[in-house]
XYZ file of N, CA, C and O in Angstrom:
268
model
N 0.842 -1.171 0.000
C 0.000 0.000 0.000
C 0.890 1.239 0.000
O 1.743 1.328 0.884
N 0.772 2.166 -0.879
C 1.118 3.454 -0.826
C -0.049 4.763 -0.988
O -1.242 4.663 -1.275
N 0.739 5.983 -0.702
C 0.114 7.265 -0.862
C 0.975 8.016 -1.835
O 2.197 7.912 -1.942
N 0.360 8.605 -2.365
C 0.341 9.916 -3.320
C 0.606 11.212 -2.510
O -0.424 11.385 -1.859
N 1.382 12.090 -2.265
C 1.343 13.489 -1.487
C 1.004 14.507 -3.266
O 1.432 14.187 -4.375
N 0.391 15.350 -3.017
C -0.279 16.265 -3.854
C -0.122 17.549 -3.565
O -0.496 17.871 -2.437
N 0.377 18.488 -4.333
C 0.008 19.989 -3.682
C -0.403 20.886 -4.534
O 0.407 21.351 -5.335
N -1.566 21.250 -4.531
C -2.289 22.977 -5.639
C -0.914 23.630 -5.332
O -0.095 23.767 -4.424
N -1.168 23.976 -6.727
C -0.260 25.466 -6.945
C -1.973 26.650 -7.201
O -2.717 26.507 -8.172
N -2.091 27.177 -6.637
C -3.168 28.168 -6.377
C -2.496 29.451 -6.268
O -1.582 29.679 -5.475
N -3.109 30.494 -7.310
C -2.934 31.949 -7.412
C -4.221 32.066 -6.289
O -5.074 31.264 -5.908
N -3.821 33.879 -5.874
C -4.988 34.028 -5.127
C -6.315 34.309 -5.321
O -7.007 34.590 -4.343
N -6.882 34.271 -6.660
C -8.205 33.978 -6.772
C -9.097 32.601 -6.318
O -10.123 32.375 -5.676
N -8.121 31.864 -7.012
C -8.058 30.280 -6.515
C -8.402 29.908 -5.189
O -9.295 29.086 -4.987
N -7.697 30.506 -4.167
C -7.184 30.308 -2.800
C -8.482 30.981 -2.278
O -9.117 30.270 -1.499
N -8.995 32.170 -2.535
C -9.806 32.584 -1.307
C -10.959 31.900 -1.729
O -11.797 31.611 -0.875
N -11.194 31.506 -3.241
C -12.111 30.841 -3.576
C -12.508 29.342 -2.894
O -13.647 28.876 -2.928
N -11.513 28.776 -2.360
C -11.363 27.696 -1.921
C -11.546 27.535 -0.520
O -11.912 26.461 -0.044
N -11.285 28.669 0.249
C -11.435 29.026 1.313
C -13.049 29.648 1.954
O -13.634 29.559 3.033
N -13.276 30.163 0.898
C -14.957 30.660 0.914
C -16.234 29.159 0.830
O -17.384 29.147 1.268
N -15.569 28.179 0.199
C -16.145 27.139 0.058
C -16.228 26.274 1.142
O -17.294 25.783 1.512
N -14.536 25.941 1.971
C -14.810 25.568 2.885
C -15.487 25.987 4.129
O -16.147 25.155 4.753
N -15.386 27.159 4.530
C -16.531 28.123 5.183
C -17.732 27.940 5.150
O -18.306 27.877 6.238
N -18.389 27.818 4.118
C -19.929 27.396 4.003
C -20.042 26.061 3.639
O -21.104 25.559 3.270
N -18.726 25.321 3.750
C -19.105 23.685 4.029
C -19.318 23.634 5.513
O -20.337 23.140 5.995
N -18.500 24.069 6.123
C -18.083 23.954 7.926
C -19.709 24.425 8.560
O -20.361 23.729 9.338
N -20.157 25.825 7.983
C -21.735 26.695 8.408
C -22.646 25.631 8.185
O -23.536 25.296 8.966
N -22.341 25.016 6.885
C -23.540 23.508 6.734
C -23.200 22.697 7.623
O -24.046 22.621 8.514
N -22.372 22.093 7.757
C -22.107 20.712 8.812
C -22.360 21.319 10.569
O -22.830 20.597 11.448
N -21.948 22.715 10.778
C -22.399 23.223 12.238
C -24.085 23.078 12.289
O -24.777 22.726 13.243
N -24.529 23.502 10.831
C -26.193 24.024 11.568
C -26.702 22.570 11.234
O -27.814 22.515 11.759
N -26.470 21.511 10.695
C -27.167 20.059 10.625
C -26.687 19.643 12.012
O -27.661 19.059 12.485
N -25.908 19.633 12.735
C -24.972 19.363 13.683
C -26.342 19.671 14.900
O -27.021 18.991 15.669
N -26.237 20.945 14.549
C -27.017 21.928 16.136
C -28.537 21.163 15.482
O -29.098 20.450 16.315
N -29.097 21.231 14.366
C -30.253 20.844 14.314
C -30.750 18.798 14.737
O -31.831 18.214 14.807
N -29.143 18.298 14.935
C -29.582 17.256 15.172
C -29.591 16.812 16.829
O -30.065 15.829 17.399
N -28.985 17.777 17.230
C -29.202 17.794 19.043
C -29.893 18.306 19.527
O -30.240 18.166 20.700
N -30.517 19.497 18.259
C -32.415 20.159 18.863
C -33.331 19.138 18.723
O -34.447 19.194 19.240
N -32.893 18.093 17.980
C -34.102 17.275 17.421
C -34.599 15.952 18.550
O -35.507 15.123 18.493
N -33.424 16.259 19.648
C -33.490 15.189 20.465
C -34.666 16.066 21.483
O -34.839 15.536 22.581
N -35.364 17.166 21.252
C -35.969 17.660 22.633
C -37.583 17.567 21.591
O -38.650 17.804 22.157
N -37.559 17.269 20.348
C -38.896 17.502 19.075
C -39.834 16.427 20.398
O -39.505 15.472 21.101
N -40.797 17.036 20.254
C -42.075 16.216 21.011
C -42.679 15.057 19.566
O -42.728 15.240 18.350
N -43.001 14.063 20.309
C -43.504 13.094 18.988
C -42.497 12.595 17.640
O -42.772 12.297 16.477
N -41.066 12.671 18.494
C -40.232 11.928 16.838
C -39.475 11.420 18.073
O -38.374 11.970 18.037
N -39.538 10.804 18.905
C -38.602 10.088 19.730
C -38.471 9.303 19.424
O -37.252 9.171 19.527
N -38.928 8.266 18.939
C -38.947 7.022 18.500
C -37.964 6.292 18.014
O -37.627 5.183 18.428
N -37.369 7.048 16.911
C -35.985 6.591 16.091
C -35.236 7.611 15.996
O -35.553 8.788 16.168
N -34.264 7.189 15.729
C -33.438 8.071 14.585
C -33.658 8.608 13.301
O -33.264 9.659 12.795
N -34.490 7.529 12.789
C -35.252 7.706 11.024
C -36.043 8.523 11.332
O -35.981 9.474 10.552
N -36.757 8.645 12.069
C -37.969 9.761 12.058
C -37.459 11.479 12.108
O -37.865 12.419 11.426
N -36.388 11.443 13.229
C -35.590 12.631 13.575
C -34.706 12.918 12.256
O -34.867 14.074 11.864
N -33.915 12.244 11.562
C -32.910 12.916 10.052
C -34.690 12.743 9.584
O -34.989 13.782 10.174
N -35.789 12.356 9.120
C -36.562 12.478 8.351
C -36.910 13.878 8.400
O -36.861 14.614 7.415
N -37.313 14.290 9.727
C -37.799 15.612 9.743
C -36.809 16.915 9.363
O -37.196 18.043 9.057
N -35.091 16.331 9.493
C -34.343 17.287 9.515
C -34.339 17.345 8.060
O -34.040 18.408 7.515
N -34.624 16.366 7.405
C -34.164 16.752 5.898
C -35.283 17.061 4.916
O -35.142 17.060 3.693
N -36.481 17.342 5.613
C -37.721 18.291 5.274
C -37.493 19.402 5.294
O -37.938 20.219 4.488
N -36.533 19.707 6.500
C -36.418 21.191 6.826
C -34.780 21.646 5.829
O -34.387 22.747 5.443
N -34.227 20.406 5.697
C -32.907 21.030 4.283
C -33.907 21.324 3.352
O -34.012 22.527 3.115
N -34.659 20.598 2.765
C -35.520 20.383 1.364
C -36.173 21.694 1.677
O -35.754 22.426 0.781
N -36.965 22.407 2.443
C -37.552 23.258 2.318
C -37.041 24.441 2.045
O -37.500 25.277 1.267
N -35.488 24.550 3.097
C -34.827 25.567 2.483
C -34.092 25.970 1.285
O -33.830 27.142 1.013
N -33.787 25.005 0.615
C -33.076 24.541 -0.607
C -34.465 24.868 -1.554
O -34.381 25.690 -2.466
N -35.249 24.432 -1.376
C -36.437 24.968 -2.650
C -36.882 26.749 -2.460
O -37.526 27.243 -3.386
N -36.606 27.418 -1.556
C -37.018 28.301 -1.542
C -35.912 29.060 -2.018
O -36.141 30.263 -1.897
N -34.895 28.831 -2.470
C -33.583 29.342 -2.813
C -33.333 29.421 -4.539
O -32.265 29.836 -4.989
């Protein structure tokens, strides 16, 4: 088994561009994050887990269509 080491050569358009992306990857993964430890207090989805990501990903879908 081996690895590959890789490195961008990135001008700075590139770079902040890349940086702006990971930013609003990190803002997505925090607010699914916080919405999945609010979801443990939801009255009536205790049940599973499936029920709780079900409801959370009503509430992605809803925001994503209104966009």
């Amino acid at each position: 088994m081996y690895s590959l080491k890789l490195e961008l050569k990135l001008n700075n358009k590139e770079r902040s561009q890349l940086v702006g992306c990971a930013g609003f990857a990190r803002r997505v993964y925090n607010y699914g994050l916080e919405m999945l430890t609010q979801s443990w207090n939801f009255e009536g989805i205790k049940a599973s887990d499936s029920k709780r990501l079900s409801a959370i990903e009503k509430v992605f879908k809803s925001c994503k269509n209104k966009s």
